[in-house]
Short mmCIF file of C-alpha atoms in Angstrom, two decimals:
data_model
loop_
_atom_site.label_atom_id
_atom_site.label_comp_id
_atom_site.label_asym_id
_atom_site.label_seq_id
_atom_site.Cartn_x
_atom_site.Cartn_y
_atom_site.Cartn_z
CA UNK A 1 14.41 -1.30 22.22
CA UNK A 2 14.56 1.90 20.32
CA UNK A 3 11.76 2.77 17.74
CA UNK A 4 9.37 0.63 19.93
CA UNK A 5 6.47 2.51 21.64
CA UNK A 6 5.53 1.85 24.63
CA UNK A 7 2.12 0.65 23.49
CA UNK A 8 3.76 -2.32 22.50
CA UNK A 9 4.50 -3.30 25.88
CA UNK A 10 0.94 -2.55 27.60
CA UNK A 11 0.39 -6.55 27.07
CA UNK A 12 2.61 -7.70 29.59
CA UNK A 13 3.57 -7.20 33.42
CA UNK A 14 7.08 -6.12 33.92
CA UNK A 15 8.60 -9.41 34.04
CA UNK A 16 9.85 -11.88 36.99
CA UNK A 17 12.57 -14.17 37.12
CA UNK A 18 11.25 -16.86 35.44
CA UNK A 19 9.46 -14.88 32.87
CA UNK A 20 13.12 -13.49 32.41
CA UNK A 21 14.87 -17.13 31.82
CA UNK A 22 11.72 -18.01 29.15
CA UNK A 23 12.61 -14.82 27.35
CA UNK A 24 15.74 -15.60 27.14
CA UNK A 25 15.59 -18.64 25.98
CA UNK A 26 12.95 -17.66 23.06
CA UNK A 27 15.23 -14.70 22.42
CA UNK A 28 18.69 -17.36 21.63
CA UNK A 29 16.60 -19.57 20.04
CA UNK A 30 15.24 -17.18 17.24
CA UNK A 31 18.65 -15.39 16.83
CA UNK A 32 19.43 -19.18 15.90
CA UNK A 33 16.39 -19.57 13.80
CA UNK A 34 17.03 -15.81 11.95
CA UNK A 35 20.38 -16.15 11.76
CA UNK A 36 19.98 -20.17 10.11
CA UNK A 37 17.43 -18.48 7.53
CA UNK A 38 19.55 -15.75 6.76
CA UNK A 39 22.47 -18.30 5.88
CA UNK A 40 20.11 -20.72 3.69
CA UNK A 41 19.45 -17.65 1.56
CA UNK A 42 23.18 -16.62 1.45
CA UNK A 43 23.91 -20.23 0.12
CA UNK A 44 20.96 -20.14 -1.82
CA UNK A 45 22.40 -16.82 -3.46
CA UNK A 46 26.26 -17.95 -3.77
CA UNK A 47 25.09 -21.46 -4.78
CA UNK A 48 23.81 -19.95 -8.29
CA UNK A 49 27.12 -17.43 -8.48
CA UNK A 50 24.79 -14.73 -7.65
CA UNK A 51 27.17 -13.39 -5.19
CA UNK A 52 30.16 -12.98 -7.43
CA UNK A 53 31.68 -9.58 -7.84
CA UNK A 54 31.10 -9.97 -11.42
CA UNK A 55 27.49 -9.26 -10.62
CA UNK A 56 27.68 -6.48 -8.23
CA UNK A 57 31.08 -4.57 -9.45
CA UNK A 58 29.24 -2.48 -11.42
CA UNK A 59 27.08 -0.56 -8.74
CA UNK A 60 30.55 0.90 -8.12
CA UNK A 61 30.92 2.32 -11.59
CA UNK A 62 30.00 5.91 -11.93
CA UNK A 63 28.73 5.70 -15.35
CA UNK A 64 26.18 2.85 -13.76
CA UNK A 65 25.35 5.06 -10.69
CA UNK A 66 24.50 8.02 -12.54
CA UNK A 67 22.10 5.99 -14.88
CA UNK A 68 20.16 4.83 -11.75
CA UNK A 69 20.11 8.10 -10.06
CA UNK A 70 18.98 9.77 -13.06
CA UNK A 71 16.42 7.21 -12.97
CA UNK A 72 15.76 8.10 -9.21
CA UNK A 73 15.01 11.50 -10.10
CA UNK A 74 12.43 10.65 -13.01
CA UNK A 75 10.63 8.66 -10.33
CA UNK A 76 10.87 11.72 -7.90
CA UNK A 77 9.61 14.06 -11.09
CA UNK A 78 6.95 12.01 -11.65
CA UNK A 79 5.55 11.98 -8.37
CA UNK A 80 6.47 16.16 -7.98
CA UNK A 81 4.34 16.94 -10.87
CA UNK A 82 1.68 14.21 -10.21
CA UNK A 83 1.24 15.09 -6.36
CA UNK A 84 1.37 18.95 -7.41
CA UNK A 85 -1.73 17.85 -9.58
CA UNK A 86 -3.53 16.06 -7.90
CA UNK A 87 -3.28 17.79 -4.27
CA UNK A 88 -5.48 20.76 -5.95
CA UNK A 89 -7.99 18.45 -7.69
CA UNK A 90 -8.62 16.38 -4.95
CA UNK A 91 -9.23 19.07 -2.41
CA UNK A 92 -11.27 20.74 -5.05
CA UNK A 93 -13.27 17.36 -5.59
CA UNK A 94 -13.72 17.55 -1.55
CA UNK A 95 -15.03 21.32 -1.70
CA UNK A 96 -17.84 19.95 -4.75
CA UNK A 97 -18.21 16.58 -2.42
CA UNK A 98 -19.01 19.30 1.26
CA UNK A 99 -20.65 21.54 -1.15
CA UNK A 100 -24.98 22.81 -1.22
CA UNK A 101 -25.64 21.01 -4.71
CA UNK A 102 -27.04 17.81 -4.68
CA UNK A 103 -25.98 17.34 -8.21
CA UNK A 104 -22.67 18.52 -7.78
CA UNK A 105 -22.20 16.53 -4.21
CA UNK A 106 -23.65 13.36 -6.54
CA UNK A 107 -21.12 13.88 -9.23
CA UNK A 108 -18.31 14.32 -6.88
CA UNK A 109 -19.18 10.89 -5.26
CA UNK A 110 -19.42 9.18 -8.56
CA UNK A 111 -16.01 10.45 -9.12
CA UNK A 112 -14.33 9.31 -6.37
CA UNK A 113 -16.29 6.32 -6.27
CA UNK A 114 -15.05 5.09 -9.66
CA UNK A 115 -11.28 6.10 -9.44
CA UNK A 116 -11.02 4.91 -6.10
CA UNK A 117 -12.83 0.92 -7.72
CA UNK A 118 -10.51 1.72 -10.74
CA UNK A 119 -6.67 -0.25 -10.55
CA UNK A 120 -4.24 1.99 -11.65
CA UNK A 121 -2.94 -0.66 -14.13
CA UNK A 122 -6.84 -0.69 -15.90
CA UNK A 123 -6.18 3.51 -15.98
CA UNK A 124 -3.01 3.32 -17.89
CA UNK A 125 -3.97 1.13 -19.97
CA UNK A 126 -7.12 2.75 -20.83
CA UNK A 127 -4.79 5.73 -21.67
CA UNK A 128 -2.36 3.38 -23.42
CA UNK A 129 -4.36 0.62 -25.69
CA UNK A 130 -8.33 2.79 -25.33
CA UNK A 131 -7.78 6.45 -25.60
CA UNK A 132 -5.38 6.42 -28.86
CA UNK A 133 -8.45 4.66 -30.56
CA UNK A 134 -10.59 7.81 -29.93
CA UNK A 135 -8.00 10.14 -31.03
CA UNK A 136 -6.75 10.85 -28.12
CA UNK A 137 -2.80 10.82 -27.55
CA UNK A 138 -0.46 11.92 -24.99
CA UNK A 139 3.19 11.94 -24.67
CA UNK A 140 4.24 9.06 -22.56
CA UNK A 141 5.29 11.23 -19.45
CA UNK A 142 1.48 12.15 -19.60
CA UNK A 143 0.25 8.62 -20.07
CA UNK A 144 1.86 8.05 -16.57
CA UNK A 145 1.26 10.73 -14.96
CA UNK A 146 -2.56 11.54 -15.72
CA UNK A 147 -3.71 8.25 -14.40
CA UNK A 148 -1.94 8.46 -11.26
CA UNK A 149 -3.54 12.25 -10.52
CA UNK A 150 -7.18 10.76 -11.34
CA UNK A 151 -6.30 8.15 -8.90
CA UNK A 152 -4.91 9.88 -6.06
CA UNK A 153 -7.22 13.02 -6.52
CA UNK A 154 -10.01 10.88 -5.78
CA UNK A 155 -7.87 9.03 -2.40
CA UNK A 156 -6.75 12.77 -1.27
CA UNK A 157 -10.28 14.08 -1.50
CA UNK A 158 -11.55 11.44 0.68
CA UNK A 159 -8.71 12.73 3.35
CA UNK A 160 -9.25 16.35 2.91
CA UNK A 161 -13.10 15.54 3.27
CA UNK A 162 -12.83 13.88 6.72
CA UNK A 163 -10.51 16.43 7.37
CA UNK A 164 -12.67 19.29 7.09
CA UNK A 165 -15.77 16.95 8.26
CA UNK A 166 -12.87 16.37 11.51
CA UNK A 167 -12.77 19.87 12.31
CA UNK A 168 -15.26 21.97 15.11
CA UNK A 169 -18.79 22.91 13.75
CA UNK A 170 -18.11 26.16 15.54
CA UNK A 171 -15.55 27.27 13.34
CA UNK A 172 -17.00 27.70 10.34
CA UNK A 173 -20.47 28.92 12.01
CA UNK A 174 -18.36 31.75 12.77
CA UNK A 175 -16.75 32.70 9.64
CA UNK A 176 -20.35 32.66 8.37
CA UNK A 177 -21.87 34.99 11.11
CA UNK A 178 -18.95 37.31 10.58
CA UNK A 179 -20.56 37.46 7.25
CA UNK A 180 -18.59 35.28 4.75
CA UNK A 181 -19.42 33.38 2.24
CA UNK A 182 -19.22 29.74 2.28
CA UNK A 183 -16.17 29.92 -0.39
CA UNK A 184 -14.85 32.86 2.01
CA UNK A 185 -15.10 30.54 4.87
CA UNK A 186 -13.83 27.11 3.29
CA UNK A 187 -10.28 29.37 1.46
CA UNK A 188 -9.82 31.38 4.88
CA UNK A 189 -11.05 29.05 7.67
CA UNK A 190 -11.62 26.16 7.11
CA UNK A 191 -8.75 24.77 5.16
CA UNK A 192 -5.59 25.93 6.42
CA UNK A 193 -6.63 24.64 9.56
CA UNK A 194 -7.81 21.28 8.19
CA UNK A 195 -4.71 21.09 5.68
CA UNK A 196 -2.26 21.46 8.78
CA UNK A 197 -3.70 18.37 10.82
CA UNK A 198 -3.58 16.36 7.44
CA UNK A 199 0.03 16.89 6.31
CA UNK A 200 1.49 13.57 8.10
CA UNK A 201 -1.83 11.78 6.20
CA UNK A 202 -1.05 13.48 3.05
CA UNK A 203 2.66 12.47 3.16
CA UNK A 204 1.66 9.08 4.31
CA UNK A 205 -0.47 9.30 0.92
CA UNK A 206 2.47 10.80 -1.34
CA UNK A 207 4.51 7.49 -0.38
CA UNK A 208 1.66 5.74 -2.26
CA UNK A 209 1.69 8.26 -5.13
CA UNK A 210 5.32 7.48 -5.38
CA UNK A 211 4.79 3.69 -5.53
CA UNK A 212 2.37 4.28 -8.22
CA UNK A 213 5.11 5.69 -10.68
CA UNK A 214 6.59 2.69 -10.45
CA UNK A 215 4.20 1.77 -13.09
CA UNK A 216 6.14 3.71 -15.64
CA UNK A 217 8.20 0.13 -16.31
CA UNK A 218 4.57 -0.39 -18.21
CA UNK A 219 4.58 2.08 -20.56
CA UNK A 220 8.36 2.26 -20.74
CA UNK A 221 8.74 5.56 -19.51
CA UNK A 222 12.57 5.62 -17.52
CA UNK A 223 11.84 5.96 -13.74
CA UNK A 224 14.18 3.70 -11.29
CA UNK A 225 12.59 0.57 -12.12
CA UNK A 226 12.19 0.40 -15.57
CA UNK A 227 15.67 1.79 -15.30
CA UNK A 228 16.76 -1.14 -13.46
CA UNK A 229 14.76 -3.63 -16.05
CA UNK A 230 17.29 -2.33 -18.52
CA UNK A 231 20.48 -2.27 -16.45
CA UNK A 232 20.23 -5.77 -15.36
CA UNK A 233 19.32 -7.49 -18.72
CA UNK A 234 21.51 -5.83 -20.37
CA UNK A 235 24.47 -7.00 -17.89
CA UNK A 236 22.30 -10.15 -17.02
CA UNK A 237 22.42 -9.25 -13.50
CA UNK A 238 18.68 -9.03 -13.11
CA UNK A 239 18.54 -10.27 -9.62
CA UNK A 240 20.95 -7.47 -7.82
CA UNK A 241 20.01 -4.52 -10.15
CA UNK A 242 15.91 -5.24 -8.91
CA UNK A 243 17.46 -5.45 -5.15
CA UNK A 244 19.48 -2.24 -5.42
CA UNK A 245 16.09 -0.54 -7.10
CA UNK A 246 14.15 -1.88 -3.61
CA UNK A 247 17.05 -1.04 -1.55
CA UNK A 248 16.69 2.91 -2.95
CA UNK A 249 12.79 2.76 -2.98
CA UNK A 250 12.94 1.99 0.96
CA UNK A 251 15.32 4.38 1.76
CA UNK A 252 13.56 7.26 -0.48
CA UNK A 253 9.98 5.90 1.34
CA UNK A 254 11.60 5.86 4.92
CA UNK A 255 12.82 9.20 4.39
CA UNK A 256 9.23 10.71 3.46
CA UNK A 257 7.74 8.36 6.57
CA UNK A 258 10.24 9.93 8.88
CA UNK A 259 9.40 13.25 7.73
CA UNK A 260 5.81 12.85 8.12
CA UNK A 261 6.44 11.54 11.98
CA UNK A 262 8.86 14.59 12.56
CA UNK A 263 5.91 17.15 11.39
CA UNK A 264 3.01 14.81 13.31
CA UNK A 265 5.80 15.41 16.44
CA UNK A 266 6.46 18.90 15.83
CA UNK A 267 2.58 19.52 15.56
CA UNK A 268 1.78 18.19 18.62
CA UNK A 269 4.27 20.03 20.48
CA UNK B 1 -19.73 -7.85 -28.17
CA UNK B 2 -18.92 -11.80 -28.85
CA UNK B 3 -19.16 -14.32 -26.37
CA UNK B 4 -15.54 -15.20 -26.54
CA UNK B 5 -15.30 -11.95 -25.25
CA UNK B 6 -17.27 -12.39 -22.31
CA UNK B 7 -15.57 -16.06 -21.42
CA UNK B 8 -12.23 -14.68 -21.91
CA UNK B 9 -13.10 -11.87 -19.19
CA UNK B 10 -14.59 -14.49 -17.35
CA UNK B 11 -11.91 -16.51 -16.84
CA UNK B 12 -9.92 -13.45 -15.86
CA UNK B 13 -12.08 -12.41 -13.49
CA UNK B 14 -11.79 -16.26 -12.04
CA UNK B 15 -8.19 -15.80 -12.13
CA UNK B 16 -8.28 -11.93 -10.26
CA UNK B 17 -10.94 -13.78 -7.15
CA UNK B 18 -8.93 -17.12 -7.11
CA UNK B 19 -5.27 -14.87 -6.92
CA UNK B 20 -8.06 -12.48 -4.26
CA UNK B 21 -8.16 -15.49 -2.03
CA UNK B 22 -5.14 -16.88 -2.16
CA UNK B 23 -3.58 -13.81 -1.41
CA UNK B 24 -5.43 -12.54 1.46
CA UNK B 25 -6.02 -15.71 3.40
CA UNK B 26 -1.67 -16.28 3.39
CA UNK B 27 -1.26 -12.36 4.41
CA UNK B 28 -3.65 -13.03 7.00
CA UNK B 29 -1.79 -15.80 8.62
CA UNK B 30 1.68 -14.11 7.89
CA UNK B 31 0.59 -10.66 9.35
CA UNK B 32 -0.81 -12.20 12.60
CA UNK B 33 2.32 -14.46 13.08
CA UNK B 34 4.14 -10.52 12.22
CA UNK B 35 2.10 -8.85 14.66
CA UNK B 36 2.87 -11.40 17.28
CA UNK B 37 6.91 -11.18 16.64
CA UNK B 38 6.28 -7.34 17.27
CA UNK B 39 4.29 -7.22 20.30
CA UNK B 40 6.31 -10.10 22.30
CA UNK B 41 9.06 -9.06 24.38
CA UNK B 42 11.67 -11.06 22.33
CA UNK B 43 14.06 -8.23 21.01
CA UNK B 44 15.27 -10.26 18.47
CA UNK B 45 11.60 -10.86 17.31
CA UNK B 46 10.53 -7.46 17.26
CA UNK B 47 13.47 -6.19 15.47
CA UNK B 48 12.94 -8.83 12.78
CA UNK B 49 9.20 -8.27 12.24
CA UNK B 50 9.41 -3.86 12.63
CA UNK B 51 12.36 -4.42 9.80
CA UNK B 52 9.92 -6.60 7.14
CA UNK B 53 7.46 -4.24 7.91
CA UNK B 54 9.43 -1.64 6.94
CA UNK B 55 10.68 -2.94 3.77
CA UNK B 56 7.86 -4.09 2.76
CA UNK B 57 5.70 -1.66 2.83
CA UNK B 58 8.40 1.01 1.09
CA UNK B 59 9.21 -1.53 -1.82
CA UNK B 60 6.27 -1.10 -4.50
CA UNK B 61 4.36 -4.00 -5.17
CA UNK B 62 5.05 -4.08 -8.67
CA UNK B 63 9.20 -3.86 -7.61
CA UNK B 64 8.23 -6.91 -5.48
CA UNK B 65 6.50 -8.88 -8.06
CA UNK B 66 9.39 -8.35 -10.82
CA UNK B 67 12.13 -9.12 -8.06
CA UNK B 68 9.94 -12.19 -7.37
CA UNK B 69 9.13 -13.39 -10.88
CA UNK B 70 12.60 -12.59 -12.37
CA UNK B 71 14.63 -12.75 -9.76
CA UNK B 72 13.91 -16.13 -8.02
CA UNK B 73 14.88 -18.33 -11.12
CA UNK B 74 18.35 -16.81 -10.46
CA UNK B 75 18.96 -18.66 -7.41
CA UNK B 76 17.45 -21.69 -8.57
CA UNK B 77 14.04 -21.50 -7.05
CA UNK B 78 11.46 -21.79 -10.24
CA UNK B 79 7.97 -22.21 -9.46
CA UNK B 80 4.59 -21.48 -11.47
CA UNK B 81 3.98 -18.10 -12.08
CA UNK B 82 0.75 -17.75 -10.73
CA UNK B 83 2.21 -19.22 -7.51
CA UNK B 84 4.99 -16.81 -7.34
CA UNK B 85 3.16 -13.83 -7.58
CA UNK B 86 0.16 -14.70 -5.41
CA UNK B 87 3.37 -15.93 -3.27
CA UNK B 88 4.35 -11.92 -3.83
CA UNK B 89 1.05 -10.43 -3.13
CA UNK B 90 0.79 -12.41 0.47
CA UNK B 91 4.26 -10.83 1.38
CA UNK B 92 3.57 -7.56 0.75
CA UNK B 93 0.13 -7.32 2.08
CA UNK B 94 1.44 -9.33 5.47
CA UNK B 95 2.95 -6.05 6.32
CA UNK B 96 -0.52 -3.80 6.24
CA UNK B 97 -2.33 -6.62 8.36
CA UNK B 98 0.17 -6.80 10.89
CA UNK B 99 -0.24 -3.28 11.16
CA UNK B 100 -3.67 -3.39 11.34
CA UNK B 101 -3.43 -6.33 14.27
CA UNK B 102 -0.95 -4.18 15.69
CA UNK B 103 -3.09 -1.34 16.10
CA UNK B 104 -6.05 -3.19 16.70
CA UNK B 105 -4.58 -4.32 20.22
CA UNK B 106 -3.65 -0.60 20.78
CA UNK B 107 -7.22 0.29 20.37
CA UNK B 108 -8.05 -1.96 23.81
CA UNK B 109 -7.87 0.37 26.78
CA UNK B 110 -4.61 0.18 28.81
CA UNK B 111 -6.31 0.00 32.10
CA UNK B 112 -8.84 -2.75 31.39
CA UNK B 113 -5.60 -4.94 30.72
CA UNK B 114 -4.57 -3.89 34.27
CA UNK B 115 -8.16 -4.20 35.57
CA UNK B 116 -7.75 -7.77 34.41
CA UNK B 117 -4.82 -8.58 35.72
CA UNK B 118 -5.20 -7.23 39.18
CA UNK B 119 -8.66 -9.55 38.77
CA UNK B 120 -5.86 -12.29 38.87
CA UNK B 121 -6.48 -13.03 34.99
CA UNK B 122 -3.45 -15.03 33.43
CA UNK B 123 -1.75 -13.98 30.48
CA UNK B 124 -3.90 -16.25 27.85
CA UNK B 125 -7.22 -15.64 29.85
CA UNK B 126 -6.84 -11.52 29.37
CA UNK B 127 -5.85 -12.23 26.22
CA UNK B 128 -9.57 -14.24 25.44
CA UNK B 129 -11.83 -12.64 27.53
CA UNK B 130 -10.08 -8.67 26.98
CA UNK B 131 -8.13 -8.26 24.54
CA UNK B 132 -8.89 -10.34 21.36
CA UNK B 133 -12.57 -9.98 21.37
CA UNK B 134 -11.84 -6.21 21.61
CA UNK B 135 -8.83 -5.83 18.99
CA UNK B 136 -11.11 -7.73 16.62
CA UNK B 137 -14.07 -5.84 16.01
CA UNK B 138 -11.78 -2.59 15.85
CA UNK B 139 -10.20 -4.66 12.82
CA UNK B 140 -13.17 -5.22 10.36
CA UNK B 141 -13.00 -1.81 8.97
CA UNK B 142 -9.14 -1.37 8.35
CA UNK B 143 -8.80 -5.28 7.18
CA UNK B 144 -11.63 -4.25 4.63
CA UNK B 145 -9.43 -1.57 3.36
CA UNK B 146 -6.14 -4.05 2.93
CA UNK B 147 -8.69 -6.36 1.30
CA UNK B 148 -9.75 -3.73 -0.93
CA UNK B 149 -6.51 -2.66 -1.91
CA UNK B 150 -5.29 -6.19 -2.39
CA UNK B 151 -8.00 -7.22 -4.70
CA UNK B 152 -7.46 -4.16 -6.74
CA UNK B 153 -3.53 -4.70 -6.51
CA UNK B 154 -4.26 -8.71 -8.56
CA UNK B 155 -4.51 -6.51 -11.06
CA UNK B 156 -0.48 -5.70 -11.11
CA UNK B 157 -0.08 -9.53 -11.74
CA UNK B 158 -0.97 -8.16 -15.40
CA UNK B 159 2.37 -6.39 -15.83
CA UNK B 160 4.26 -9.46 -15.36
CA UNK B 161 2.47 -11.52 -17.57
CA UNK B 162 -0.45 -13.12 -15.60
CA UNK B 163 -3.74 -13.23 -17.56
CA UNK B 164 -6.26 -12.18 -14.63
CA UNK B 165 -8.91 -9.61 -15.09
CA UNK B 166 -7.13 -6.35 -16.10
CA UNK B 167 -4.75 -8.63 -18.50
CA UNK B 168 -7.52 -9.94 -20.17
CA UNK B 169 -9.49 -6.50 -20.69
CA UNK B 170 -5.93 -5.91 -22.22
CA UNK B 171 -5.71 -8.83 -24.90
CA UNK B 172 -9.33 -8.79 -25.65
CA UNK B 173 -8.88 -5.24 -26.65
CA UNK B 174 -5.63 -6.39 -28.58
CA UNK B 175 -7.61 -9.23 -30.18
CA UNK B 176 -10.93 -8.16 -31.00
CA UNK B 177 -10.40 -4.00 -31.26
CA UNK B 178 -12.85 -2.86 -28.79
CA UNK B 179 -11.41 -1.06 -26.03
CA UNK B 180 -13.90 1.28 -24.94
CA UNK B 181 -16.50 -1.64 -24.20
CA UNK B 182 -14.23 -4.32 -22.60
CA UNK B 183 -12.30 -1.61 -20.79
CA UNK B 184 -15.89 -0.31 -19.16
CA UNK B 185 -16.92 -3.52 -18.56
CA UNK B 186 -14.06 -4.39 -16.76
CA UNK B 187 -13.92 -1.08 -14.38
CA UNK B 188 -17.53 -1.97 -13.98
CA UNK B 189 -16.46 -5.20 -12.38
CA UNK B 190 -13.81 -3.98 -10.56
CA UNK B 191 -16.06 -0.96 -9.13
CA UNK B 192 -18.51 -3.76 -8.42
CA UNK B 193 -15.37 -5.95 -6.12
CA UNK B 194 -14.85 -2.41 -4.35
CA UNK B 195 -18.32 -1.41 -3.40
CA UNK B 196 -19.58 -5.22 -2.46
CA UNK B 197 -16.05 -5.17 -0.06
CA UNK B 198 -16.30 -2.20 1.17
CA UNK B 199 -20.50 -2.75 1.80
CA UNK B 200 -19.91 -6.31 3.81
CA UNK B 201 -16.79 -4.57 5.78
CA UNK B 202 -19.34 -2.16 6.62
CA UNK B 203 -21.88 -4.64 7.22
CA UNK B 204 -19.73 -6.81 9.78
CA UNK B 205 -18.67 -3.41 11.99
CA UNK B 206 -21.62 -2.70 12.69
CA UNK B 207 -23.01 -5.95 13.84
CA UNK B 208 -19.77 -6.27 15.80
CA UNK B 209 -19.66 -2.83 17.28
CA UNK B 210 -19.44 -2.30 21.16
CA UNK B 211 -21.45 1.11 22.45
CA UNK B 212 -18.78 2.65 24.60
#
C-alpha cells in the first residue's frame, strides 16, 4: 500500500477476521472484474489490427523518436517562456490587486475577473480570427503563447494574493515601523516569504500552464500533440501516435507533481 | 449585428449548457464511485482508481478529446460526436471530483470517527450521521471550482469540431466578418457562466457552513 496516506485509512477499524475474509473476497473479485475489462479492450484493440507491429514499429525508429521529442521540447519551450511571463505579471497584478488605490485595486479585479471567465480556446482565437482584423499580427509562437500568459497571470495572481493575504499581519507591520515603504516591505518582506510557501501551488499551477500549450495543435504551431496529429495521419496510425503523446504528457506531468511534493516535503522539514 | 447572429450564438450557447450538464452530472457519479475505490481497503481498488487519477489528470483535455474522437473509430467503437466528447469531458473531470470527495472526507476530524465508533456506531451509521454530512458541505466550494473549470473546458469541444459556444463565436466571425462584437459578446457570456457559478457555489457554503 505504498503512495497511500494514512488518511485514507481513518474510515475504518483495523480489521477482524471476518472483515478480513469480505476483503478478500471483494479484492479477487475486482482483480477478476479489472483484469476481464482490461482483456475486452485488448480484443477490442487487436480485433481492428490495432495491435499489429505495423502500427507501433515505428516508435522504435530514431528518425520517428527524434520528431516527437523535438516536439516534447516545443511543448516544454512554450510553457518556459509562457510561465517565465506570466509568473511576473501575475504577482505584479497581485501587488496592484493588495495595493492603496481603489482604482487600481478595481482594475486589477476586472482583470483577473475576465481572464479567469475567458476559455483559453475564445483567447486564441481572438488572437487568431479578431486581432489580425485590427491590424494586429503576431508570429504564431506568440499567438500561443500570449493567451496562455493573460490566462495564467490572472490564475497565479489569485495564488500569490492569498499567499501574501496567508501570511502574519505582524510581519509586514514591522517592515513598516522599521520605516519602509510599502514597495520596500512587499520586494523585501513580504514576498520571498510568501513565494516560498507557494512554490508546490505554483508548480501544481505550471502543470496546468503546460496543458494549456497543448492548444498549439489549434493554431498549428509544432508542440507534442500537434506533432503527433501529423505523425499518425501521415502513417495512419492515429490511435497509438495520440497514446504515446498521453503516455509522455503523464510522465512529463508526474515528474513536475513529484517535484512539487519533494519541495512541499523538504519545506516542512 | 443580425439576428442570425444572435440565434446562431444561441444555439451554441444551448449546445456549451446542454454538453455543461451532461458532463458534470456523469463526472459526478464517476468521481464518487473513484473516490470510493480509493478510500476502501481493497488494494486492488485503490491501485486502480489512484492510477486513473493519475492519468487523467496529467493527459490534457484537449489530448483526451482527440484520442477520444479520432481514436475510438479505430477500434470499431463510432458513436455521435457530441456523445463522445461529452463522454471525454466526464472522464477527465471524474478525476478532480474524486479528489475533491477524497479530500472532503479528510476534512472530517479523525477523532470524531473514533468518538463514533467507541459510541458503538456501525460502519454505515458513522458514515450518515459523521462523516457524509460533514465531507459535504466542505465540498461546495471546491466542486464549484471543477464546475467552473468544466463549463469553461466545453469550450475545447470547439477544436474538434463541435459547434458549441466558442465554435460558433468562431464561424459567425468567419461568416459574417465581425469579430470584435461576437467575440465580446461571447466572453461576456462566458464571464457571465463564471461569476453566476462561482456566486451560487458561494451562496450554498455559506448556508451549509458549520461554526466550529
Amino acid at each position: 500500500m505504498k503512495g497511500q496516506t494514512v488518511d485514507d485509512d481513518q474510515l475504518f477499524d483495523v480489521p477482524g477476521p471476518r472483515g478480513r475474509r469480505r476483503i478478500r473476497i471483494v479484492t479477487a473479485v475486482s482483480v477478476l472484474v479489472l483484469a476481464a475489462l482490461l482483456a475486452l479492450a485488448l480484443r477490442q484493440f487487436a480485433a481492428h489490427g490495432q495491435l499489429a507491429a505495423s502500427q507501433w514499429q515505428m516508435f522504435g525508429n530514431w528518425a520517428i523518436i527524434r520528431f516527437l521529442l523535438d516536439g516534447v521540447g516545443q511543448t516544454l519551450l512554450v510553457t518556459a517562456v509562457a510561465a517565465g511571463l506570466a509568473l511576473p505579471l501575475g504577482a505584479l497584478v497581485a501587488l496592484v490587486r493588495l495595493s492603496r488605490s481603489r482604482v487600481a485595486r478595481a482594475l486589477a479585479r476586472g482583470y483577473v475577473e475576465l481572464f479567469r471567465a475567458v476559455p483559453l480556446l475564445l483567447l486564441l482565437y481572438i488572437f487568431l480570427f479578431g486581432l489580425p482584423r485590427t491590424g494586429l499580427t503576431f508570429p504564431v509562437f506568440w499567438q500561443l503563447v500570449i493567451p496562455i500568459v493573460l490566462g495564467n497571470a490572472a490564475v497565479l495572481s489569485e495564488i500569490f494574493r492569498a499567499g501574501v493575504l496567508a501570511l502574519d499581519r505582524g510581519q509586514s507591520e514591522a517592515a513598516y515601523s522599521l520605516g519602509m515603504t510599502y514597495w520596500q516591505a512587499m520586494a523585501w518582506v513580504v514576498i520571498p516569504q510568501a513565494v516560498r510557501r507557494l512554490v508546490p501551488t505554483l508548480v501544481s499551477q505550471l502543470v496546468r500552464l503546460l496543458k494549456d500549450s497543448t492548444l498549439g495543435y489549434v493554431v498549428s504551431y509544432l508542440e507534442l500533440l500537434h506533432k503527433a496529429q501529423v505523425l499518425g495521419e501521415y502513417y495512419h496510425s492515429v490511435l497509438p501516435t495520440y497514446l504515446v503523446a498521453a503516455a509522455c504528457f503523464v510522465l512529463i506531468n508526474t515528474t513536475l507533481s513529484a517535484l512539487a511534493t519533494w519541495l512541499e516535503r523538504r519545506r516542512r522539514s | 449585428m443580425p439576428t442570425a447572429v444572435l440565434s446562431q450564438l444561441g444555439d451554441g450557447l444551448l449546445v456549451t449548457v446542454e454538453m455543461t450538464a451532461l458532463a458534470f452530472a456523469g463526472a459526478l457519479v464517476l468521481g464518487v464511485l473513484l473516490a470510493i475505490c480509493r478510500i476502501s481497503p481493497v488494494p486492488p481498488l485503490r491501485l486502480a482508481g489512484a492510477a486513473y487519477v493519475t492519468a487523467f489528470r496529467n493527459i490534457p483535455l484537449l489530448v483526451l478529446l482527440v484520442l477520444f474522437v479520432f481514436g475510438m473509430p479505430e477500434v470499431g467503437l463510432l458513436y455521435p460526436l457530441f456523445a463522445t466528447v461529452a463522454l471525454t469531458m466526464a472522464l477527465y473531470w471524474a478525476a478532480f471530483v474524486c479528489e475533491v470527495v477524497r479530500s472532503g472526507v479528510r476534512t472530517v476530524p479523525r477523532g470524531q470517527i473514533e468518538a463514533a465508533r467507541a459510541l458503538g456506531l456501525t460502519f454505515t451509521q458513522c458514515l450518515r450521521f459523521v462523516v457524509i454530512p460533514q465531507a459535504l458541505r466542505s465540498m461546495v466550494q471546491p466542486l464549484g471550482s471543477v464546475f467552473i473549470g468544466l463549463a469553461l473546458g466545453t469550450s475545447l469541444a470547439a477544436a474538434v469540431g463541435v459547434p458549441e459556444l466558442t465554435g460558433q463565436a468562431q464561424l459567425v466571425t468567419l461568416k459574417y466578418d465581425n469579430p470584435l462584437t461576437s467575440f465580446a459578446l461571447t466572453t461576456a457570456v462566458y464571464v457571465a457562466i463564471t461569476l453566476t457559478s462561482g456566486l451560487i457555489a458561494g451562496r450554498i457554503e455559506r448556508k451549509v457552513a458549520i461554526k466550529r
